[in-house]
Structures are given as structure tokens and as C-alpha cells.
Short mmCIF file of C-alpha atoms in Angstrom, two decimals:
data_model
loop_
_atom_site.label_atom_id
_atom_site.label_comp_id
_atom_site.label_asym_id
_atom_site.label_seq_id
_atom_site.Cartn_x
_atom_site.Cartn_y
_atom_site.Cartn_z
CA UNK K 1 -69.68 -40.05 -10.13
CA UNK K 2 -67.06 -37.04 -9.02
CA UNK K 3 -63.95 -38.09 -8.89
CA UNK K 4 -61.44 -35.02 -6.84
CA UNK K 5 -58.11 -34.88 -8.83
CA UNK K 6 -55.24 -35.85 -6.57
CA UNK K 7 -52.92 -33.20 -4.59
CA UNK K 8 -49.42 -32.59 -5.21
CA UNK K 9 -47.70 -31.34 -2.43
CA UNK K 10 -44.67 -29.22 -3.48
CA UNK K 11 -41.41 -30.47 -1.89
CA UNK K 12 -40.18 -28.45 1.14
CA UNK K 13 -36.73 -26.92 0.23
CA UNK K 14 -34.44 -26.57 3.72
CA UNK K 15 -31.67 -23.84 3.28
CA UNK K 16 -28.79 -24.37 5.24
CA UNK K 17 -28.19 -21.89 8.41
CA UNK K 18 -25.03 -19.41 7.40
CA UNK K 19 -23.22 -17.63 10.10
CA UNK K 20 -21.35 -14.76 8.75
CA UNK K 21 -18.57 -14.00 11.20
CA UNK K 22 -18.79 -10.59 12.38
CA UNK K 23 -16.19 -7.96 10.71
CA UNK K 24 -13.46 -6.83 12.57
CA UNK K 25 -13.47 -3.41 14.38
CA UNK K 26 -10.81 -1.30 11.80
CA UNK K 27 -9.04 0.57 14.56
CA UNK K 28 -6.25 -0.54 16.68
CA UNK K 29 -7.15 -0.07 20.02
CA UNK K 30 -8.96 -0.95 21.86
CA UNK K 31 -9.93 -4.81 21.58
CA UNK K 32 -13.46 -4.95 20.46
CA UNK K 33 -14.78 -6.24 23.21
CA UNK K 34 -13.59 -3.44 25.60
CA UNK K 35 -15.96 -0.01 25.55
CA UNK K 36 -14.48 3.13 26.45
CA UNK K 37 -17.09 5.86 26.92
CA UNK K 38 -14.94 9.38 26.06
CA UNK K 39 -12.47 9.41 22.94
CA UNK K 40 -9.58 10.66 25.89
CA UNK K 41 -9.89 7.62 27.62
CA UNK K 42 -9.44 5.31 24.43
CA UNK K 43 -6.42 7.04 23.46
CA UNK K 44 -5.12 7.41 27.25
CA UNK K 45 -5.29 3.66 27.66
CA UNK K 46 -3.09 3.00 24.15
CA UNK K 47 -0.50 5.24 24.82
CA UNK K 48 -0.08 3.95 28.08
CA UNK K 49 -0.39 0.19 27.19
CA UNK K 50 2.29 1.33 24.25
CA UNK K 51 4.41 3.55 25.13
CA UNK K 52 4.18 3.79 28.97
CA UNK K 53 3.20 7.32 31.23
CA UNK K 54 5.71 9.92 29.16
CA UNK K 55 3.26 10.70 26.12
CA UNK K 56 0.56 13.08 26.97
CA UNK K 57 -2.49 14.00 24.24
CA UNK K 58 -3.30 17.81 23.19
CA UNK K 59 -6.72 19.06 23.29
CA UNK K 60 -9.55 17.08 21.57
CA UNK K 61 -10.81 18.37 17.92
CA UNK K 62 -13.80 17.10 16.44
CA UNK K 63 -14.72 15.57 13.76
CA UNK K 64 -18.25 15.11 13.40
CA UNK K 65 -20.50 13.90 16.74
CA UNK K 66 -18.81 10.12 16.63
CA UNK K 67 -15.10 11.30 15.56
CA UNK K 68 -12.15 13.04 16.13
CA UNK K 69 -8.27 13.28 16.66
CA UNK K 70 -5.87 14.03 19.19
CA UNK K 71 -2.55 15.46 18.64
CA UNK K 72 0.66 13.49 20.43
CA UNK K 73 3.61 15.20 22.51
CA UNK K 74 6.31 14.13 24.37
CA UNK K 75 6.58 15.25 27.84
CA UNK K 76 8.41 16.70 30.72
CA UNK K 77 6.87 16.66 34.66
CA UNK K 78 3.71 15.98 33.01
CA UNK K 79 3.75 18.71 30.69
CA UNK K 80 3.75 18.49 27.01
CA UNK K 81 6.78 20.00 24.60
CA UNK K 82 7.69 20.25 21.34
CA UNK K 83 6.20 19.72 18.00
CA UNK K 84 3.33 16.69 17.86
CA UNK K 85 4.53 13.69 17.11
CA UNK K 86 1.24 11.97 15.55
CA UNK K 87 -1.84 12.47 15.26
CA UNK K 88 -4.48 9.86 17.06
CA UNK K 89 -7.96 9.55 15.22
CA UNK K 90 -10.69 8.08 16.50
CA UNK K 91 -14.18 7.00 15.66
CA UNK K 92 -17.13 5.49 17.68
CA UNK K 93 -18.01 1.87 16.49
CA UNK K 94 -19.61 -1.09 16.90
CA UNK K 95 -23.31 -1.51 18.54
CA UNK K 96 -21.93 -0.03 21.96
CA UNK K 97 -20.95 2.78 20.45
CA UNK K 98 -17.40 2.99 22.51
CA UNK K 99 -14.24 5.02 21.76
CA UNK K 100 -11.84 3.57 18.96
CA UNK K 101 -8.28 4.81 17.91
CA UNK K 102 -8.46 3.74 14.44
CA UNK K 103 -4.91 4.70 13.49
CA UNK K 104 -1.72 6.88 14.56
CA UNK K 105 -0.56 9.24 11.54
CA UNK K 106 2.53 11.43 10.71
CA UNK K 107 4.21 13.37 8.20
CA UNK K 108 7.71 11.49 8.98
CA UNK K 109 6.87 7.96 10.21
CA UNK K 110 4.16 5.61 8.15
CA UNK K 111 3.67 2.49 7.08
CA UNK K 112 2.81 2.11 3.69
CA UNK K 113 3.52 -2.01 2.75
CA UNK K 114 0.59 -3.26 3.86
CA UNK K 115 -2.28 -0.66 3.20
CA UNK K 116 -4.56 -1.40 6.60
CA UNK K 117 -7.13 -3.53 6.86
CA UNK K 118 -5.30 -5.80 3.97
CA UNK K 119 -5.67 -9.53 5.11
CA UNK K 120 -1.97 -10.72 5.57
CA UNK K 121 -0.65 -14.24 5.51
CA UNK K 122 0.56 -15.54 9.41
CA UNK K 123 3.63 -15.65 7.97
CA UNK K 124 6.82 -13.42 7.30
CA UNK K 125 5.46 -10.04 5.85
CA UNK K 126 7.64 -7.28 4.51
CA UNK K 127 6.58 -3.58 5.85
CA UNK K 128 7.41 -0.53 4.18
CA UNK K 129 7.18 2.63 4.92
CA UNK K 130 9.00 6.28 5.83
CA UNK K 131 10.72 6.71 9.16
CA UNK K 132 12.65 9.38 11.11
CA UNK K 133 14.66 8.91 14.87
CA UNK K 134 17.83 9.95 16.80
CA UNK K 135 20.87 8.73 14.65
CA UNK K 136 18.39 7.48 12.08
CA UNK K 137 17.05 4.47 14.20
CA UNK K 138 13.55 3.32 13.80
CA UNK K 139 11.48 0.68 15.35
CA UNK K 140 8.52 -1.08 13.75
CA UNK K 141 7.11 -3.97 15.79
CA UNK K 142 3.43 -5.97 15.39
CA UNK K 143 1.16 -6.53 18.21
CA UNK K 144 -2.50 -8.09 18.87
CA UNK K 145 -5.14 -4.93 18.70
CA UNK K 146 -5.41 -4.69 22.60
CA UNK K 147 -2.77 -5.73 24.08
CA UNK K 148 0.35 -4.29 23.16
CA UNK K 149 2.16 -7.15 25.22
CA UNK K 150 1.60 -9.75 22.76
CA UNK K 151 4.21 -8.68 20.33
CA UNK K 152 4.87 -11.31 17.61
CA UNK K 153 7.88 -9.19 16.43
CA UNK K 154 10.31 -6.05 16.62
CA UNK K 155 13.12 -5.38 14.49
CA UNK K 156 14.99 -2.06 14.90
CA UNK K 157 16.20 -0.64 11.32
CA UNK K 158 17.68 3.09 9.77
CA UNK K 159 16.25 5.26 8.13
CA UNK K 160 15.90 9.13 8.51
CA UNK K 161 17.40 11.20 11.19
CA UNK K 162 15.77 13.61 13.34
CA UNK K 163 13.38 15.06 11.20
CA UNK K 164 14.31 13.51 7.81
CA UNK K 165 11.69 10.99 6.65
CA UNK K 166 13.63 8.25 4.50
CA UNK K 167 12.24 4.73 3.74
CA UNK K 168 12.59 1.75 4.99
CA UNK K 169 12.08 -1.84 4.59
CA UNK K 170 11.69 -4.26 7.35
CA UNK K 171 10.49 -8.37 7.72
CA UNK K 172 8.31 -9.31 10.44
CA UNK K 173 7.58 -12.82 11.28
CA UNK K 174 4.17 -13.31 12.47
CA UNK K 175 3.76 -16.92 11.74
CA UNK K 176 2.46 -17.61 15.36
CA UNK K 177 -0.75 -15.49 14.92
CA UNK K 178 -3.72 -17.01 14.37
CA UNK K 179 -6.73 -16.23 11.68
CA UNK K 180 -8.72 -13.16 12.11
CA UNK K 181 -6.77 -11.83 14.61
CA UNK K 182 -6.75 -8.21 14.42
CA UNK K 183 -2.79 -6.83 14.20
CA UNK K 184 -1.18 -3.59 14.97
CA UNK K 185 2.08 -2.27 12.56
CA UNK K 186 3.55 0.25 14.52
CA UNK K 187 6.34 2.17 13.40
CA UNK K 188 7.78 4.88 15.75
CA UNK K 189 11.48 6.52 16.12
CA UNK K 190 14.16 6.05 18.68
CA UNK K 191 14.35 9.25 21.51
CA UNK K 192 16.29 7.66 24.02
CA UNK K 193 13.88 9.27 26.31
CA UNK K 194 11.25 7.26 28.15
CA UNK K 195 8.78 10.45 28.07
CA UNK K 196 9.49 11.23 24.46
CA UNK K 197 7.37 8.25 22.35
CA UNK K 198 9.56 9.79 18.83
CA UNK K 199 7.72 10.07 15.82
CA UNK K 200 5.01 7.53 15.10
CA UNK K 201 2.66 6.02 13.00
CA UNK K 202 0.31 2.45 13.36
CA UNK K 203 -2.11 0.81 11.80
CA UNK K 204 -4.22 -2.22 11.70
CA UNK K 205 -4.14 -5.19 9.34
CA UNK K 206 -5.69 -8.89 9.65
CA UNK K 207 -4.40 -12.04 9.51
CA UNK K 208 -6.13 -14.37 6.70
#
């Protein structure tokens, strides 16, 4: 007589499913979901949305084939004077491959409390940086990435004066964002001109 030895069947082990939410785009404008084709038209759109029709960019340099910067003037009749008064870079991201300004940088206006990209509470947060603007008066305000009309704070402070980069230390209260949204610090100086954006700088952090 043969007897078969029995058959263990090894237990099935399920894994649970993971979705890992998708990083966010480390630029601050436009919103992710928006795809400009040329780097002129991304940083068109933000100065407009930001600062309204004075600004006007200088010619594009090039980075590598997906980057680049633009330097920032004010204006008069369309036509752009003075020294720059930051310097927009920008990157092609994300699977569509659009146009992204990733930050606004300057010698005499930046924000250096918090670094960008830091995760920050939605809560009061203290930002820190150098500033310049007519009779020393600066501006640093927090938007959503994309639409510079949700502001969830401005405060207007001193700090250097027209030229002179001095610190500064402001509090912004963004307890009414929300997690993961994508936040711009902007910091820029007072003109007194509607054409003349003063000396800026911006950058992106998230809320945690």
C-alpha cells in the first residue's frame, strides 16, 4: 500500500495597498496643475498675477535644455530701466514637462527663516531675511503657489533703504492654510511706483 504524504499549502500573505502622495512641484508658480509651454510665459503670468503689468523680464539665458533665468526690471511705457531687480529661475518639471519659476533671487531682498521647501506648521511662522525699499520699507506677504490672490498674510516692516540690504524679522499668521498646500514667502521693497515691482525675492515652503 502507497500512502501520498499530505500537502501543506503555504498561507497567502496580503500586503496592504500604499498610496504615496505625490511630492510637491518645488517652484512657486505656477500651480502644478497648470502647464506653460515656453519659460517667458511662466514667468509673464507670475509677475502679472503678482505684481500687475509694470515689471517686464530681460532676455532669456539658459541653463541647460530644461532651465534657465530671467532677469527683472521695472518699467516705463513698456520699456525696461534701471538695474534688475531679481533674478527669475526656472526649471521644467513634472511628467508634462511645463515651465516652472522655482524661485525669485537678489543680492538685497531674501528670505532666509525658513530655508524653502521646509515643511512649516499652519500656524504663526517667523521669516527672516535681508531687505532694501524707499525710506527703508519692506513688504513680505505669503500666498498659495498659483494664485497670488489667496494671501494668508502681509505685514509691512523696515529694514534697508534704497540699496542697503539690512535684516529683518517679520510674523506671519498662516493658521488658515491647510496641509500640503504649497506656499509662497515673498519679500519685495516699497517703490511707490506701480511699474517699479522694488527689489525682490520669493520662495516656496509647505505646510505640514
Amino acid at each position: 500500500t502507497t500512502t501520498t504524504p499530505a500537502t501543506t499549502t503555504p498561507a497567502t500573505t496580503t500586503m496592504a495597498s500604499t498610496t504615496v502622495p505625490a511630492a510637491p512641484q518645488p517652484a512657486i508658480w505656477p500651480a502644478a496643475d497648470v502647464v506653460f509651454t515656453t519659460p517667458e510665459a511662466a514667468a509673464t503670468d507670475f509677475l502679472a498675477a503678482v505684481f500687475g503689468e509694470g515689471p517686464v523680464l530681460g532676455e532669456f539665458q539658459a541653463g541647460d535644455q530644461r532651465s534657465g533665468e530671467f532677469e527683472v526690471f521695472a518699467s516705463v511705457d513698456g520699456a525696461a530701466i534701471g538695474e534688475p531687480r531679481s533674478l527669475l529661475l526656472l526649471r521644467q518639471l513634472g511628467p508634462s514637462n511645463g515651465w516652472f519659476v522655482l524661485s525669485a533671487v537678489s543680492d538685497v531682498a531674501t528670505v532666509t527663516t525658513p530655508e524653502p521647501m521646509v515643511a512649516v506648521p499652519a500656524a504663526p511662522l517667523t521669516v527672516k531675511g535681508v531687505g532694501t525699499g524707499f525710506e527703508a520699507t519692506i513688504v513680505v506677504s505669503a500666498f498659495v503657489v498659483g494664485d497670488a490672490a489667496t494671501e494668508f498674510d502681509r505685514e509691512v516692516t523696515m529694514a534697508g533703504n534704497l540699496g542697503e540690504a539690512l535684516p529683518y524679522t517679520v510674523t506671519l499668521d498662516l493658521t488658515t492654510a491647510s496641509p500640503g498646500q504649497l506656499i509662497v514667502l515673498l519679500v519685495r521693497g516699497g517703490t511707490g511706483l506701480e511699474t517699479d515691482p522694488g527689489d525682490f525675492a520669493a520662495v516656496p515652503v509647505v505646510i505640514g
